[in-house]
PDB file of C-alpha atoms in Angstrom:
ATOM      1  CA  MET G   1       1.566 -62.180  43.863  1.00 53.00           C
ATOM      2  CA  SER G   2       0.736 -63.869  40.352  1.00 78.00           C
ATOM      3  CA  GLN G   3       3.204 -62.301  38.487  1.00 93.00           C
ATOM      4  CA  TYR G   4       7.138 -61.793  39.810  1.00 97.00           C
ATOM      5  CA  GLN G   5       9.160 -59.666  37.791  1.00 98.00           C
ATOM      6  CA  ILE G   6      13.084 -60.591  38.160  1.00 98.00           C
ATOM      7  CA  ALA G   7      15.878 -58.181  37.512  1.00 98.00           C
ATOM      8  CA  VAL G   8      18.548 -60.061  35.989  1.00 98.00           C
ATOM      9  CA  VAL G   9      22.040 -58.371  36.488  1.00 98.00           C
ATOM     10  CA  VAL G  10      25.179 -59.963  34.429  1.00 98.00           C
ATOM     11  CA  GLY G  11      28.438 -59.131  35.245  1.00 97.00           C
ATOM     12  CA  SER G  12      29.683 -59.493  31.703  1.00 96.00           C
ATOM     13  CA  LEU G  13      29.623 -57.297  28.861  1.00 96.00           C
ATOM     14  CA  ARG G  14      31.134 -59.694  26.473  1.00 94.00           C
ATOM     15  CA  LYS G  15      28.830 -60.598  23.520  1.00 91.00           C
ATOM     16  CA  ASP G  16      29.381 -64.262  23.653  1.00 91.00           C
ATOM     17  CA  SER G  17      29.152 -64.298  27.209  1.00 95.00           C
ATOM     18  CA  PHE G  18      28.449 -67.731  28.890  1.00 96.00           C
ATOM     19  CA  ASN G  19      26.692 -65.980  31.626  1.00 97.00           C
ATOM     20  CA  HIS G  20      24.159 -64.082  29.344  1.00 96.00           C
ATOM     21  CA  LYS G  21      23.590 -67.446  27.673  1.00 96.00           C
ATOM     22  CA  MET G  22      22.936 -69.335  31.075  1.00 96.00           C
ATOM     23  CA  ALA G  23      20.722 -66.055  32.055  1.00 97.00           C
ATOM     24  CA  ASN G  24      18.323 -66.789  29.003  1.00 97.00           C
ATOM     25  CA  ALA G  25      18.599 -70.568  29.331  1.00 97.00           C
ATOM     26  CA  LEU G  26      17.790 -70.225  33.074  1.00 97.00           C
ATOM     27  CA  ALA G  27      14.659 -68.332  32.204  1.00 97.00           C
ATOM     28  CA  LYS G  28      13.097 -70.997  30.077  1.00 97.00           C
ATOM     29  CA  LEU G  29      13.046 -73.012  33.490  1.00 97.00           C
ATOM     30  CA  ALA G  30      11.263 -71.056  35.640  1.00 97.00           C
ATOM     31  CA  PRO G  31       7.140 -71.172  35.791  1.00 97.00           C
ATOM     32  CA  THR G  32       4.491 -69.209  34.198  1.00 96.00           C
ATOM     33  CA  GLY G  33       4.431 -65.717  36.192  1.00 96.00           C
ATOM     34  CA  PHE G  34       8.191 -65.314  36.603  1.00 98.00           C
ATOM     35  CA  VAL G  35       9.324 -62.412  34.080  1.00 97.00           C
ATOM     36  CA  PHE G  36      13.207 -61.724  33.828  1.00 98.00           C
ATOM     37  CA  LYS G  37      14.198 -58.377  32.443  1.00 98.00           C
ATOM     38  CA  HIS G  38      17.788 -58.004  31.793  1.00 97.00           C
ATOM     39  CA  VAL G  39      19.139 -54.702  33.486  1.00 98.00           C
ATOM     40  CA  GLN G  40      21.737 -52.630  31.321  1.00 97.00           C
ATOM     41  CA  ILE G  41      25.180 -52.068  33.430  1.00 98.00           C
ATOM     42  CA  GLY G  42      27.500 -51.298  30.578  1.00 97.00           C
ATOM     43  CA  ASP G  43      26.467 -47.951  29.811  1.00 98.00           C
ATOM     44  CA  LEU G  44      26.851 -46.558  33.727  1.00 98.00           C
ATOM     45  CA  PRO G  45      29.479 -44.189  34.481  1.00 98.00           C
ATOM     46  CA  LEU G  46      32.211 -44.922  36.914  1.00 98.00           C
ATOM     47  CA  TYR G  47      30.692 -44.401  40.357  1.00 98.00           C
ATOM     48  CA  ASN G  48      31.268 -41.035  42.208  1.00 97.00           C
ATOM     49  CA  GLN G  49      29.758 -40.049  45.124  1.00 97.00           C
ATOM     50  CA  ASP G  50      29.533 -36.443  44.251  1.00 97.00           C
ATOM     51  CA  ASP G  51      26.905 -37.652  41.575  1.00 96.00           C
ATOM     52  CA  ASP G  52      24.457 -39.306  43.730  1.00 95.00           C
ATOM     53  CA  GLY G  53      22.505 -35.545  43.980  1.00 94.00           C
ATOM     54  CA  ASN G  54      22.022 -35.775  40.124  1.00 96.00           C
ATOM     55  CA  PRO G  55      22.129 -39.339  38.905  1.00 96.00           C
ATOM     56  CA  SER G  56      22.624 -39.855  35.342  1.00 97.00           C
ATOM     57  CA  ALA G  57      19.308 -41.255  33.378  1.00 98.00           C
ATOM     58  CA  ALA G  58      21.394 -44.698  33.099  1.00 98.00           C
ATOM     59  CA  VAL G  59      21.446 -45.149  36.821  1.00 98.00           C
ATOM     60  CA  GLN G  60      18.117 -43.983  37.196  1.00 98.00           C
ATOM     61  CA  ARG G  61      16.961 -46.475  34.736  1.00 98.00           C
ATOM     62  CA  LEU G  62      19.175 -48.935  36.813  1.00 98.00           C
ATOM     63  CA  LYS G  63      17.506 -48.199  39.998  1.00 98.00           C
ATOM     64  CA  ALA G  64      14.047 -48.040  38.612  1.00 98.00           C
ATOM     65  CA  ASP G  65      14.212 -51.848  37.303  1.00 98.00           C
ATOM     66  CA  ILE G  66      15.531 -52.762  40.194  1.00 98.00           C
ATOM     67  CA  SER G  67      12.659 -51.212  42.093  1.00 97.00           C
ATOM     68  CA  ALA G  68      10.491 -52.648  40.037  1.00 97.00           C
ATOM     69  CA  SER G  69      11.146 -56.418  40.507  1.00 97.00           C
ATOM     70  CA  GLN G  70      10.444 -58.657  43.155  1.00 97.00           C
ATOM     71  CA  GLY G  71      13.416 -60.559  43.060  1.00 98.00           C
ATOM     72  CA  LEU G  72      17.319 -60.451  41.759  1.00 98.00           C
ATOM     73  CA  LEU G  73      18.907 -62.970  39.668  1.00 98.00           C
ATOM     74  CA  PHE G  74      22.944 -62.602  39.230  1.00 98.00           C
ATOM     75  CA  LEU G  75      24.920 -64.323  37.083  1.00 98.00           C
ATOM     76  CA  THR G  76      29.104 -63.427  37.458  1.00 97.00           C
ATOM     77  CA  PRO G  77      31.831 -64.224  35.819  1.00 95.00           C
ATOM     78  CA  GLU G  78      34.938 -64.583  37.808  1.00 94.00           C
ATOM     79  CA  TYR G  79      37.895 -61.923  37.128  1.00 93.00           C
ATOM     80  CA  ASN G  80      41.216 -62.366  39.108  1.00 93.00           C
ATOM     81  CA  ARG G  81      39.516 -64.390  41.911  1.00 93.00           C
ATOM     82  CA  SER G  82      36.547 -61.777  42.218  1.00 96.00           C
ATOM     83  CA  ILE G  83      33.681 -60.094  40.029  1.00 97.00           C
ATOM     84  CA  PRO G  84      33.895 -57.901  37.603  1.00 97.00           C
ATOM     85  CA  GLY G  85      34.411 -53.975  37.914  1.00 97.00           C
ATOM     86  CA  VAL G  86      31.208 -53.405  35.647  1.00 98.00           C
ATOM     87  CA  LEU G  87      29.137 -55.445  38.290  1.00 98.00           C
ATOM     88  CA  LYS G  88      30.636 -53.728  41.244  1.00 98.00           C
ATOM     89  CA  ASN G  89      30.002 -50.182  39.744  1.00 98.00           C
ATOM     90  CA  ALA G  90      26.336 -51.181  39.337  1.00 98.00           C
ATOM     91  CA  ILE G  91      25.701 -52.338  42.641  1.00 98.00           C
ATOM     92  CA  ASP G  92      27.378 -49.200  44.076  1.00 98.00           C
ATOM     93  CA  HIS G  93      25.268 -46.978  41.866  1.00 98.00           C
ATOM     94  CA  ALA G  94      22.355 -48.573  42.900  1.00 98.00           C
ATOM     95  CA  SER G  95      22.821 -48.825  46.712  1.00 98.00           C
ATOM     96  CA  ARG G  96      23.408 -44.890  46.989  1.00 96.00           C
ATOM     97  CA  PRO G  97      23.056 -42.534  48.006  1.00 95.00           C
ATOM     98  CA  TYR G  98      23.086 -44.224  51.828  1.00 92.00           C
ATOM     99  CA  GLY G  99      20.191 -44.965  53.025  1.00 93.00           C
ATOM    100  CA  GLN G 100      18.210 -45.127  49.451  1.00 95.00           C
ATOM    101  CA  SER G 101      19.685 -48.630  48.140  1.00 97.00           C
ATOM    102  CA  ALA G 102      17.534 -50.173  45.544  1.00 98.00           C
ATOM    103  CA  TRP G 103      18.635 -53.764  46.297  1.00 98.00           C
ATOM    104  CA  ALA G 104      17.504 -53.965  49.921  1.00 97.00           C
ATOM    105  CA  GLY G 105      15.323 -56.696  50.564  1.00 96.00           C
ATOM    106  CA  LYS G 106      15.110 -57.976  47.480  1.00 97.00           C
ATOM    107  CA  PRO G 107      15.689 -61.807  47.399  1.00 98.00           C
ATOM    108  CA  ALA G 108      18.506 -62.916  44.863  1.00 98.00           C
ATOM    109  CA  GLY G 109      20.132 -65.822  43.227  1.00 98.00           C
ATOM    110  CA  VAL G 110      23.449 -65.969  42.461  1.00 98.00           C
ATOM    111  CA  LEU G 111      25.574 -68.215  40.216  1.00 96.00           C
ATOM    112  CA  GLY G 112      27.912 -68.190  37.309  1.00 96.00           C
ATOM    113  CA  VAL G 113      29.518 -70.019  34.583  1.00 95.00           C
ATOM    114  CA  SER G 114      33.530 -69.940  33.672  1.00 94.00           C
ATOM    115  CA  VAL G 115      35.966 -72.077  31.871  1.00 91.00           C
ATOM    116  CA  GLY G 116      37.611 -72.860  35.055  1.00 86.00           C
ATOM    117  CA  ALA G 117      37.455 -75.797  36.687  1.00 83.00           C
ATOM    118  CA  ILE G 118      35.815 -74.709  40.003  1.00 86.00           C
ATOM    119  CA  GLY G 119      33.525 -72.092  38.093  1.00 83.00           C
ATOM    120  CA  THR G 120      33.229 -68.621  39.522  1.00 95.00           C
ATOM    121  CA  ALA G 121      33.349 -69.906  43.293  1.00 95.00           C
ATOM    122  CA  LEU G 122      35.127 -67.013  44.264  1.00 96.00           C
ATOM    123  CA  ALA G 123      33.581 -64.165  42.349  1.00 97.00           C
ATOM    124  CA  GLN G 124      29.936 -65.710  44.055  1.00 97.00           C
ATOM    125  CA  GLN G 125      31.490 -65.521  47.591  1.00 97.00           C
ATOM    126  CA  HIS G 126      32.751 -62.168  47.100  1.00 97.00           C
ATOM    127  CA  LEU G 127      29.315 -61.021  45.737  1.00 98.00           C
ATOM    128  CA  ARG G 128      27.645 -62.972  48.604  1.00 98.00           C
ATOM    129  CA  ASN G 129      29.550 -60.742  50.882  1.00 98.00           C
ATOM    130  CA  ILE G 130      28.104 -57.366  49.451  1.00 98.00           C
ATOM    131  CA  LEU G 131      24.789 -58.773  49.109  1.00 98.00           C
ATOM    132  CA  ALA G 132      24.882 -59.395  52.826  1.00 98.00           C
ATOM    133  CA  TYR G 133      25.690 -56.212  53.468  1.00 97.00           C
ATOM    134  CA  LEU G 134      23.094 -54.461  51.305  1.00 98.00           C
ATOM    135  CA  ASP G 135      20.217 -56.368  53.018  1.00 97.00           C
ATOM    136  CA  VAL G 136      19.785 -58.736  50.158  1.00 98.00           C
ATOM    137  CA  PRO G 137      18.367 -62.113  51.416  1.00 98.00           C
ATOM    138  CA  THR G 138      20.180 -64.512  49.282  1.00 98.00           C
ATOM    139  CA  LEU G 139      19.642 -68.286  48.233  1.00 97.00           C
ATOM    140  CA  GLY G 140      22.466 -70.425  50.002  1.00 94.00           C
ATOM    141  CA  GLN G 141      21.892 -73.981  48.471  1.00 94.00           C
ATOM    142  CA  PRO G 142      22.486 -75.202  46.312  1.00 92.00           C
ATOM    143  CA  GLU G 143      25.663 -73.554  45.335  1.00 91.00           C
ATOM    144  CA  ALA G 144      25.977 -73.368  41.305  1.00 91.00           C
ATOM    145  CA  PHE G 145      29.515 -73.064  40.325  1.00 93.00           C
ATOM    146  CA  ILE G 146      29.210 -73.976  36.753  1.00 91.00           C
ATOM    147  CA  GLN G 147      31.806 -75.001  34.295  1.00 91.00           C
ATOM    148  CA  ALA G 148      31.371 -73.969  30.410  1.00 93.00           C
ATOM    149  CA  LYS G 149      32.256 -77.087  28.568  1.00 91.00           C
ATOM    150  CA  ASP G 150      30.820 -79.124  25.519  1.00 91.00           C
ATOM    151  CA  GLY G 151      27.137 -79.865  26.285  1.00 89.00           C
ATOM    152  CA  LEU G 152      26.350 -76.862  28.743  1.00 91.00           C
ATOM    153  CA  PHE G 153      24.386 -75.548  26.514  1.00 95.00           C
ATOM    154  CA  ASP G 154      21.911 -77.413  23.227  1.00 94.00           C
ATOM    155  CA  ALA G 155      22.332 -75.998  19.686  1.00 92.00           C
ATOM    156  CA  ASP G 156      19.139 -74.076  20.548  1.00 94.00           C
ATOM    157  CA  GLY G 157      20.674 -72.255  23.540  1.00 92.00           C
ATOM    158  CA  ASN G 158      18.696 -74.731  26.058  1.00 95.00           C
ATOM    159  CA  ILE G 159      20.538 -75.890  29.200  1.00 94.00           C
ATOM    160  CA  GLY G 160      22.057 -78.995  27.698  1.00 92.00           C
ATOM    161  CA  GLU G 161      21.040 -82.636  29.274  1.00 92.00           C
ATOM    162  CA  GLY G 162      23.786 -83.085  31.548  1.00 90.00           C
ATOM    163  CA  SER G 163      22.907 -80.047  33.341  1.00 94.00           C
ATOM    164  CA  LYS G 164      19.453 -79.969  33.144  1.00 94.00           C
ATOM    165  CA  LYS G 165      18.411 -81.770  36.165  1.00 95.00           C
ATOM    166  CA  PHE G 166      20.862 -79.960  38.664  1.00 95.00           C
ATOM    167  CA  LEU G 167      19.375 -76.343  37.314  1.00 97.00           C
ATOM    168  CA  GLN G 168      16.013 -76.917  37.041  1.00 97.00           C
ATOM    169  CA  GLY G 169      16.173 -78.075  40.851  1.00 97.00           C
ATOM    170  CA  TRP G 170      18.038 -74.902  41.333  1.00 97.00           C
ATOM    171  CA  MET G 171      15.776 -72.581  39.613  1.00 98.00           C
ATOM    172  CA  ASP G 172      12.726 -74.532  41.514  1.00 98.00           C
ATOM    173  CA  LEU G 173      14.601 -73.475  44.719  1.00 97.00           C
ATOM    174  CA  TYR G 174      15.078 -70.270  43.596  1.00 98.00           C
ATOM    175  CA  VAL G 175      11.507 -69.687  43.023  1.00 97.00           C
ATOM    176  CA  ALA G 176      10.416 -70.942  46.383  1.00 97.00           C
ATOM    177  CA  TRP G 177      12.925 -68.319  47.878  1.00 97.00           C
ATOM    178  CA  VAL G 178      11.358 -65.312  45.889  1.00 97.00           C
ATOM    179  CA  LYS G 179       8.015 -66.356  46.699  1.00 96.00           C
ATOM    180  CA  LYS G 180       8.855 -66.537  50.256  1.00 95.00           C
ATOM    181  CA  HIS G 181      11.056 -63.376  50.573  1.00 95.00           C
ATOM    182  CA  ALA G 182       8.814 -61.252  47.573  1.00 82.00           C
ATOM    183  CA  ALA G 183       7.392 -58.116  49.255  1.00 62.00           C
ATOM    184  CA  VAL G 184       3.479 -58.737  48.252  1.00 48.00           C
TER     185      VAL G 184
END
């Protein structure tokens, strides 16, 4: 496959989200042939199984964006030691109705940025548990628990020099993971 579309799912709706910034900066580290498309999750209704037979346009768009991708990139903040509700809501919508999950088989990478010293370690672990149930092969190493501090991003929104080597290595392994697991 010469081109890989990656569905980027950011679990934050905040305008100046560190995780949105990281998603944009990480995409710049990918090789030619990898295209990153941010999927919208902020306009999804709350998941209700009664709506499975007649999903909203926003849910249909989400599932179509995921289905069209060859890989997934999740960036999650940590809210109360877990993933944000908006992210869980999106995961639930795209996994339903039962047996029609858009996530199944899509290779994924998980990381997150937080002001806390342990980054988003607990949120990432919860997300990995969910993805394992949904049959999403998820890159296990290296884990990336990123603390938001001065120098993480440069003035142009790129990865700062202090983190660039690690995150380039992460991206290189993620690219290999997607190529290994993506349906051709």
